Short mmCIF file of C-alpha atoms in Angstrom, two decimals:
data_model
loop_
_atom_site.label_atom_id
_atom_site.label_comp_id
_atom_site.label_asym_id
_atom_site.label_seq_id
_atom_site.Cartn_x
_atom_site.Cartn_y
_atom_site.Cartn_z
CA MET A 1 0.17 -0.08 0.01
CA ASN A 2 2.69 2.24 0.89
CA LEU A 3 4.56 1.44 -2.28
CA LYS A 4 1.38 2.14 -4.41
CA LYS A 5 1.27 5.66 -2.51
CA MET A 6 4.76 6.24 -3.40
CA LYS A 7 4.49 5.34 -6.92
CA THR A 8 1.25 7.61 -7.22
CA LYS A 9 3.11 10.45 -5.77
CA LYS A 10 6.19 10.14 -7.79
CA ASN A 11 3.92 10.16 -10.95
CA TRP A 12 1.97 13.27 -9.66
CA ARG A 13 5.30 14.84 -9.52
CA ARG A 14 6.11 14.22 -13.06
CA LEU A 15 2.70 15.37 -14.39
CA ASN A 16 2.86 18.48 -12.22
CA PRO A 17 4.27 21.39 -14.67
CA LEU A 18 5.86 23.00 -11.43
CA GLY A 19 7.45 20.07 -10.03
CA PHE A 20 10.85 21.17 -11.29
CA LEU A 21 10.44 23.98 -8.69
CA LYS A 22 12.66 23.01 -5.60
CA LEU A 23 12.27 24.39 -2.10
CA LEU A 24 14.84 27.19 -2.89
CA ASP A 25 13.16 28.27 -5.89
CA TRP A 26 9.59 28.56 -3.83
CA TYR A 27 11.54 30.62 -1.19
CA ILE A 28 12.76 33.28 -3.51
CA ILE A 29 9.89 33.41 -5.47
CA LYS A 30 7.59 33.95 -2.38
CA LYS A 31 10.24 36.69 -1.15
CA PHE A 32 10.29 38.42 -4.43
CA VAL A 33 6.37 38.56 -4.99
CA GLY A 34 5.86 39.49 -1.53
CA THR A 35 8.26 42.05 -1.64
CA TYR A 36 6.79 43.56 -4.80
CA ILE A 37 3.30 43.75 -3.77
CA TYR A 38 4.40 45.15 -0.44
CA SER A 39 6.37 47.98 -2.22
CA ILE A 40 3.43 48.71 -4.49
CA ALA A 41 0.94 48.95 -1.89
CA LEU A 42 3.42 51.28 0.43
CA ILE A 43 4.10 53.67 -2.69
CA ILE A 44 0.67 53.96 -4.08
CA SER A 45 -0.72 54.42 -0.72
CA ILE A 46 1.82 57.49 -0.21
CA SER A 47 0.79 58.63 -3.68
CA ILE A 48 -2.83 58.42 -2.87
CA VAL A 49 -2.55 60.52 0.38
CA PHE A 50 -0.42 63.26 -1.70
CA ASP A 51 -3.05 63.07 -4.47
CA ILE A 52 -5.96 63.70 -2.07
CA ASN A 53 -3.86 66.67 -0.69
CA GLU A 54 -3.34 68.10 -3.73
CA ASN A 55 -6.66 67.54 -5.52
CA LEU A 56 -9.22 67.77 -2.58
CA ALA A 57 -10.04 71.57 -3.09
CA LYS A 58 -10.88 70.66 -6.65
CA PHE A 59 -13.20 67.87 -5.79
CA THR A 60 -14.84 70.15 -3.36
CA THR A 61 -15.25 73.06 -5.74
CA ASN A 62 -16.40 71.03 -8.54
CA HIS A 63 -18.92 69.15 -6.17
CA ALA A 64 -17.22 65.62 -7.20
CA PRO A 65 -19.39 62.66 -5.60
CA LEU A 66 -17.54 60.55 -2.98
CA ARG A 67 -18.66 57.35 -5.08
CA ALA A 68 -17.13 58.83 -8.30
CA ILE A 69 -14.07 59.93 -6.42
CA VAL A 70 -13.39 56.25 -4.86
CA PHE A 71 -14.78 54.02 -7.81
CA ASP A 72 -14.25 56.32 -10.83
CA TYR A 73 -11.11 57.85 -10.24
CA TYR A 74 -8.97 56.29 -7.39
CA ALA A 75 -10.06 52.66 -8.35
CA ASN A 76 -8.69 53.28 -11.74
CA PHE A 77 -5.77 55.51 -10.33
CA VAL A 78 -4.03 52.68 -8.55
CA PRO A 79 -3.82 50.16 -11.44
CA TYR A 80 -2.79 52.80 -13.72
CA PHE A 81 0.22 54.02 -11.70
CA ALA A 82 1.14 50.57 -10.40
CA ASN A 83 1.48 49.05 -13.91
CA LEU A 84 3.22 52.45 -14.95
CA PHE A 85 5.79 52.16 -12.45
CA SER A 86 6.27 48.55 -12.23
CA PRO A 87 9.78 48.72 -13.48
CA LEU A 88 10.70 50.58 -10.56
CA PHE A 89 8.94 48.47 -8.28
CA VAL A 90 10.38 45.26 -9.58
CA PHE A 91 13.89 46.76 -9.10
CA ILE A 92 13.12 48.10 -5.55
CA ALA A 93 11.91 44.80 -4.68
CA VAL A 94 14.72 42.76 -5.93
CA ILE A 95 17.45 45.26 -4.15
CA PHE A 96 15.50 44.86 -0.87
CA PHE A 97 15.14 41.14 -0.39
CA THR A 98 18.26 40.44 -1.95
CA SER A 99 20.38 42.70 -0.09
CA LYS A 100 18.74 41.24 2.99
CA LEU A 101 19.59 37.80 2.10
CA ALA A 102 22.99 38.65 1.37
CA GLY A 103 23.37 40.61 4.79
CA ASN A 104 21.99 37.42 6.54
CA SER A 105 24.78 35.27 4.68
CA GLU A 106 22.04 33.05 3.17
CA ILE A 107 23.28 33.86 -0.57
CA ILE A 108 26.76 32.83 0.90
CA ALA A 109 25.20 29.57 2.18
CA MET A 110 23.50 28.95 -1.06
CA MET A 111 26.52 28.86 -3.04
CA ALA A 112 28.61 27.22 -0.62
CA SER A 113 26.35 24.16 -1.09
CA GLY A 114 27.06 24.28 -5.06
CA THR A 115 24.48 26.45 -6.20
CA SER A 116 25.70 28.72 -9.13
CA PHE A 117 24.71 32.45 -9.46
CA LYS A 118 23.18 31.30 -12.85
CA ARG A 119 21.03 28.73 -10.95
CA LEU A 120 20.12 31.18 -8.30
CA LEU A 121 18.81 33.58 -10.78
CA ARG A 122 16.20 30.98 -12.13
CA PRO A 123 13.49 31.83 -9.37
CA TYR A 124 14.08 35.43 -10.27
CA MET A 125 13.29 35.00 -13.83
CA ILE A 126 10.22 33.08 -13.02
CA SER A 127 9.00 35.60 -10.67
CA ALA A 128 10.00 38.49 -13.33
CA ALA A 129 7.94 36.25 -16.13
CA LEU A 130 4.90 36.19 -13.78
CA ILE A 131 5.32 39.86 -13.10
CA ALA A 132 5.70 40.77 -16.90
CA ALA A 133 2.69 38.70 -17.97
CA LEU A 134 0.51 40.40 -15.41
CA ASN A 135 1.71 43.80 -16.34
CA PHE A 136 1.22 43.02 -20.12
CA TYR A 137 -2.24 41.84 -19.64
CA LEU A 138 -3.28 44.57 -17.50
CA GLY A 139 -1.82 47.15 -19.58
CA ALA A 140 -3.06 45.69 -22.78
CA TYR A 141 -6.56 44.73 -21.92
CA VAL A 142 -7.75 45.82 -18.56
CA ILE A 143 -6.48 49.41 -17.88
CA PRO A 144 -7.30 51.10 -20.93
CA HIS A 145 -11.08 50.68 -19.93
CA GLY A 146 -10.68 52.19 -16.57
CA ASN A 147 -8.54 55.01 -18.05
CA VAL A 148 -11.76 56.15 -20.06
CA VAL A 149 -13.38 56.28 -16.77
CA ARG A 150 -10.60 57.90 -14.91
CA GLN A 151 -9.85 60.65 -17.67
CA ASN A 152 -13.81 61.21 -18.10
CA PHE A 153 -13.76 62.02 -14.21
CA GLU A 154 -10.64 64.41 -14.46
CA SER A 155 -12.23 66.44 -17.30
CA LEU A 156 -15.36 66.90 -15.07
CA TYR A 157 -13.92 67.38 -11.51
CA LYS A 158 -10.06 68.32 -12.11
CA ASN A 159 -10.52 71.13 -14.70
CA LYS A 160 -8.48 68.80 -17.16
CA ARG A 161 -10.72 69.74 -20.05
CA LYS A 162 -10.62 67.40 -23.12
CA ASN A 163 -10.07 68.58 -26.38
CA THR A 164 -13.53 68.71 -28.10
CA SER A 165 -13.19 70.33 -31.37
CA ALA A 166 -11.14 70.28 -34.69
CA SER A 167 -10.98 72.55 -37.38
CA ASN A 168 -10.18 72.03 -41.06
CA VAL A 169 -9.77 68.43 -40.91
CA GLN A 170 -9.23 66.41 -44.01
CA LEU A 171 -8.60 62.63 -44.39
CA GLN A 172 -8.84 59.84 -46.59
CA VAL A 173 -11.98 57.69 -45.87
CA GLY A 174 -11.41 55.23 -48.57
CA PRO A 175 -9.43 54.38 -51.75
CA GLY A 176 -9.65 57.80 -53.74
CA THR A 177 -12.23 59.26 -51.24
CA ILE A 178 -11.39 62.53 -49.40
CA ALA A 179 -13.36 63.99 -46.65
CA TYR A 180 -13.14 67.51 -45.41
CA ILE A 181 -14.73 69.20 -42.30
CA GLN A 182 -14.15 72.95 -41.87
CA GLN A 183 -15.37 72.60 -37.99
CA TYR A 184 -16.39 69.53 -35.67
CA ASP A 185 -17.88 69.48 -32.19
CA ASN A 186 -17.20 66.20 -30.60
CA LEU A 187 -19.69 67.06 -27.92
CA THR A 188 -22.48 66.98 -30.17
CA LYS A 189 -20.91 64.72 -32.76
CA ARG A 190 -21.57 67.32 -35.40
CA GLY A 191 -19.55 68.85 -38.23
CA TYR A 192 -20.00 72.28 -40.21
CA GLY A 193 -18.79 72.48 -43.65
CA PHE A 194 -18.51 69.22 -44.99
CA SER A 195 -17.37 68.21 -48.38
CA LEU A 196 -16.69 64.64 -49.86
CA ASP A 197 -14.70 64.18 -53.02
CA LYS A 198 -14.51 60.75 -54.73
CA PHE A 199 -11.59 60.03 -57.62
CA GLU A 200 -11.15 57.62 -60.10
CA ASN A 201 -7.62 57.49 -61.96
CA LYS A 202 -6.84 61.00 -60.51
CA LYS A 203 -10.17 62.37 -61.90
CA LEU A 204 -12.89 63.92 -59.78
CA VAL A 205 -16.10 61.87 -60.35
CA SER A 206 -18.28 62.86 -57.43
CA HIS A 207 -18.42 66.18 -55.32
CA MET A 208 -20.89 65.97 -52.24
CA THR A 209 -21.05 69.09 -49.91
CA ALA A 210 -23.27 69.70 -46.94
CA SER A 211 -23.84 72.53 -44.21
CA VAL A 212 -24.04 70.01 -41.12
CA ILE A 213 -23.11 66.36 -41.00
CA GLN A 214 -24.47 64.46 -37.92
CA TYR A 215 -23.00 61.17 -36.53
CA ASP A 216 -25.73 58.76 -35.78
CA THR A 217 -24.89 57.53 -32.05
CA ILE A 218 -27.81 55.27 -31.78
CA SER A 219 -27.22 53.45 -34.97
CA ASP A 220 -26.50 49.66 -34.97
CA SER A 221 -23.94 50.11 -37.53
CA ARG A 222 -20.51 52.07 -37.51
CA TYR A 223 -19.93 54.86 -39.85
CA HIS A 224 -23.47 56.03 -40.12
CA TRP A 225 -23.76 59.93 -40.85
CA LYS A 226 -26.74 62.12 -41.67
CA ALA A 227 -26.02 65.06 -44.23
CA MET A 228 -27.89 68.05 -44.02
CA ASN A 229 -28.76 70.41 -46.75
CA TYR A 230 -26.64 68.34 -49.03
CA LYS A 231 -25.62 68.61 -52.55
CA ILE A 232 -24.17 66.11 -54.81
CA ARG A 233 -22.62 66.79 -58.09
CA THR A 234 -21.68 63.64 -60.14
CA LEU A 235 -19.26 63.77 -63.17
CA LYS A 236 -19.71 61.29 -65.98
CA GLY A 237 -17.68 62.38 -68.99
CA LEU A 238 -18.73 65.84 -70.02
CA ARG A 239 -22.09 65.55 -68.57
CA GLU A 240 -23.07 66.61 -64.89
CA HIS A 241 -25.79 65.58 -62.76
CA PHE A 242 -26.94 67.67 -59.74
CA THR A 243 -28.92 66.10 -56.52
CA SER A 244 -29.70 68.38 -53.64
CA GLY A 245 -31.99 67.53 -50.42
CA THR A 246 -32.45 68.68 -46.73
CA GLU A 247 -31.22 65.35 -45.46
CA LEU A 248 -29.46 62.29 -46.43
CA ASP A 249 -28.56 59.08 -44.49
CA THR A 250 -25.21 57.88 -45.63
CA LEU A 251 -22.21 55.60 -44.62
CA ILE A 252 -18.79 57.22 -44.70
CA MET A 253 -15.81 55.41 -43.41
CA MET A 254 -14.95 57.71 -40.37
CA GLU A 255 -15.59 57.93 -36.70
CA PRO A 256 -15.41 60.83 -34.29
CA MET A 257 -12.23 59.48 -32.70
CA ASP A 258 -10.86 59.81 -36.16
CA LEU A 259 -11.39 63.62 -36.16
CA VAL A 260 -10.41 64.76 -32.77
CA TYR A 261 -7.28 63.88 -30.71
CA SER A 262 -7.16 64.64 -26.87
CA SER A 263 -4.06 64.08 -24.57
CA GLY A 264 -3.86 60.51 -23.36
CA GLN A 265 -6.40 59.22 -25.93
CA GLN A 266 -4.12 56.50 -27.00
CA GLU A 267 -4.10 55.19 -23.33
CA GLN A 268 -7.86 54.24 -23.95
CA PHE A 269 -7.37 51.82 -26.41
CA THR A 270 -6.66 48.33 -25.71
CA SER A 271 -3.69 46.68 -27.87
CA PRO A 272 -5.83 45.07 -30.20
CA GLU A 273 -7.94 48.25 -30.96
CA LEU A 274 -4.66 50.04 -30.93
CA LYS A 275 -3.22 47.72 -33.62
CA ARG A 276 -6.64 48.03 -35.77
CA TYR A 277 -6.60 51.75 -35.33
CA ILE A 278 -3.12 52.28 -36.46
CA SER A 279 -3.60 50.02 -39.54
CA LYS A 280 -6.58 52.00 -40.39
CA GLN A 281 -4.92 55.48 -40.02
CA GLN A 282 -1.88 54.41 -42.22
CA GLU A 283 -4.30 53.01 -44.68
CA ARG A 284 -5.64 56.59 -44.76
CA GLY A 285 -2.18 58.19 -45.18
CA SER A 286 -2.56 59.68 -41.71
CA SER A 287 0.62 60.93 -39.71
CA ASN A 288 -1.16 61.58 -36.77
CA VAL A 289 -0.49 57.77 -35.30
CA VAL A 290 3.04 58.07 -33.99
CA GLN A 291 1.80 58.42 -30.36
CA TYR A 292 -0.57 55.45 -31.03
CA GLU A 293 2.46 53.26 -32.15
CA VAL A 294 4.69 54.22 -29.47
CA GLU A 295 2.01 53.33 -26.76
CA TYR A 296 1.48 50.16 -28.70
CA HIS A 297 4.92 49.08 -28.42
CA LYS A 298 5.78 50.56 -25.21
CA ARG A 299 3.40 48.02 -23.58
CA ILE A 300 5.29 45.15 -24.75
CA ALA A 301 8.60 46.72 -24.10
CA THR A 302 7.99 47.79 -20.51
CA SER A 303 7.11 43.85 -19.70
CA PHE A 304 10.35 42.83 -20.91
CA ALA A 305 11.94 45.46 -18.75
CA SER A 306 10.98 43.40 -15.64
CA PHE A 307 13.76 40.61 -16.73
CA ILE A 308 16.44 43.11 -17.32
CA LEU A 309 15.87 45.13 -14.26
CA THR A 310 15.51 41.96 -12.00
CA ILE A 311 19.02 40.63 -13.51
CA ILE A 312 20.52 44.10 -12.53
CA GLY A 313 19.10 44.36 -9.12
CA ALA A 314 19.98 40.84 -8.41
CA SER A 315 23.55 41.12 -9.74
CA LEU A 316 24.30 44.57 -7.75
CA SER A 317 22.81 43.26 -4.28
CA SER A 318 23.72 39.44 -4.19
CA ARG A 319 27.34 40.15 -2.68
CA LYS A 320 27.53 40.91 0.87
CA ARG A 321 29.26 44.23 1.92
CA LYS A 322 29.59 46.56 4.76
CA GLY A 323 27.11 49.42 5.18
CA GLY A 324 23.74 47.23 4.07
CA MET A 325 21.49 47.79 1.44
CA GLY A 326 21.58 51.68 1.56
CA LEU A 327 24.17 51.92 -1.51
CA TYR A 328 22.39 49.18 -3.48
CA LEU A 329 18.86 50.86 -3.12
CA GLY A 330 20.39 54.23 -4.09
CA ILE A 331 21.76 52.78 -7.20
CA GLY A 332 18.39 50.81 -7.89
CA LEU A 333 16.40 53.98 -7.45
CA ALA A 334 18.91 55.85 -9.80
CA LEU A 335 18.71 53.45 -12.46
CA SER A 336 14.97 52.95 -12.31
CA PHE A 337 14.08 56.70 -12.57
CA THR A 338 16.66 56.93 -15.33
CA TYR A 339 15.01 53.89 -17.02
CA ILE A 340 11.58 55.94 -16.97
CA LEU A 341 12.97 59.34 -17.76
CA LEU A 342 14.69 57.34 -20.76
CA GLN A 343 11.33 56.14 -21.90
CA THR A 344 9.74 59.39 -21.75
CA VAL A 345 12.48 61.10 -23.72
CA SER A 346 12.71 58.65 -26.52
CA ALA A 347 8.90 58.71 -27.03
CA THR A 348 8.99 62.54 -27.10
CA PHE A 349 11.76 61.94 -29.87
CA ALA A 350 9.47 59.59 -31.73
CA ILE A 351 6.49 62.15 -31.62
CA ASN A 352 8.25 65.49 -32.30
CA ALA A 353 11.55 64.22 -34.15
CA GLY A 354 10.37 61.36 -36.17
CA THR A 355 12.20 58.62 -34.69
CA PRO A 356 10.68 55.36 -35.45
CA ALA A 357 8.10 54.15 -33.07
CA VAL A 358 9.61 50.63 -32.39
CA LEU A 359 13.07 52.05 -31.94
CA ALA A 360 11.61 54.79 -29.34
CA ALA A 361 9.80 52.03 -27.32
CA TRP A 362 12.74 49.57 -27.17
CA ILE A 363 15.82 52.05 -26.61
CA PRO A 364 15.74 51.70 -22.87
CA ASN A 365 15.54 48.12 -23.02
CA LEU A 366 18.21 47.84 -25.39
CA LEU A 367 20.53 50.41 -23.49
CA TYR A 368 19.72 48.48 -20.07
CA VAL A 369 20.64 45.18 -21.66
CA PHE A 370 24.18 46.13 -21.82
CA ILE A 371 24.22 47.26 -18.26
CA ALA A 372 22.39 43.92 -16.93
CA TYR A 373 25.27 41.94 -18.68
CA PHE A 374 27.82 44.12 -17.26
CA CYS A 375 26.33 43.73 -13.67
CA TYR A 376 25.87 39.91 -14.24
CA ARG A 377 29.48 39.59 -15.20
CA GLN A 378 30.55 41.23 -11.73
CA ALA A 379 28.22 39.00 -9.83
CA PRO A 380 29.68 36.72 -7.30
CA ARG A 381 30.44 33.17 -8.41
#
């Protein structure tokens, strides 16, 4: 009976996908993830206190409801900033608990038992993979929906007014089809001074004008517009045909979000939506897609940063030295803030100086890979 139980237990270990993890791995993973969660909770709590202190007067002046403050603003504030500064939290967590292990001579004992530094990094990389996967999922699919609610709250109660109008908008809405709107109001979803030109073989075949064009927000289909006081001029060879009327239901391949851009709008799209939007705008020949491309690639690059910063943090703090963790924590904070600053600078260059979006998003990672390799080579063996 005991032999049968032992065989069953042995077979279960073979089938268990986590069976390769040893006691040492679980010990480090629990330390890593626990410290990571603790550091997020601590720093975000401090951030909330400062944010309340800064915005309490605005909330009171604009009569923001308590329910909206808690559930619309801070319930979405916390995951957004936690995910935004996740590389910083990862670095702090690694530096903090690894320095403590080194200070207690635990790492020395691990290596004295025959564990190499490369083997020691395995649970670090597994923890980084878990954090990276969670960060990517939240940033690509969950947080964008919360950003819509949070930014709407800010526009109502924090005086961060969104851009709700556009003038002289011209865009390609289809092959050889150019739309122009003289003035557009996103609050009413209404445009003024509208024209639509269709070309075939570089020749104008149709010209439509309307004094007002209204987007149908209750329609079951997309791209549904109503043209008011319209005139259509159709050209067939040397002949022209005129049509006019007071109202016309029509399908035009454009939406309100194609006409007005407000700051932070790219953060409201999930990654699949971003990809579709970028592809659609590029087909139209629009140049106003760089910030969307940067946002799309940044979500992937930031997730990979967890691996790079984990290697740097573990390599820096695994050696026992006098003075404790203060020096390593300072270096870690400096490197983390430099990484975040470099992300911001490279994104700005992409938007304003024409740097390719993919390169701009990955520049911090490419630079820090060399730093990680150097730190890894200097780590204790």
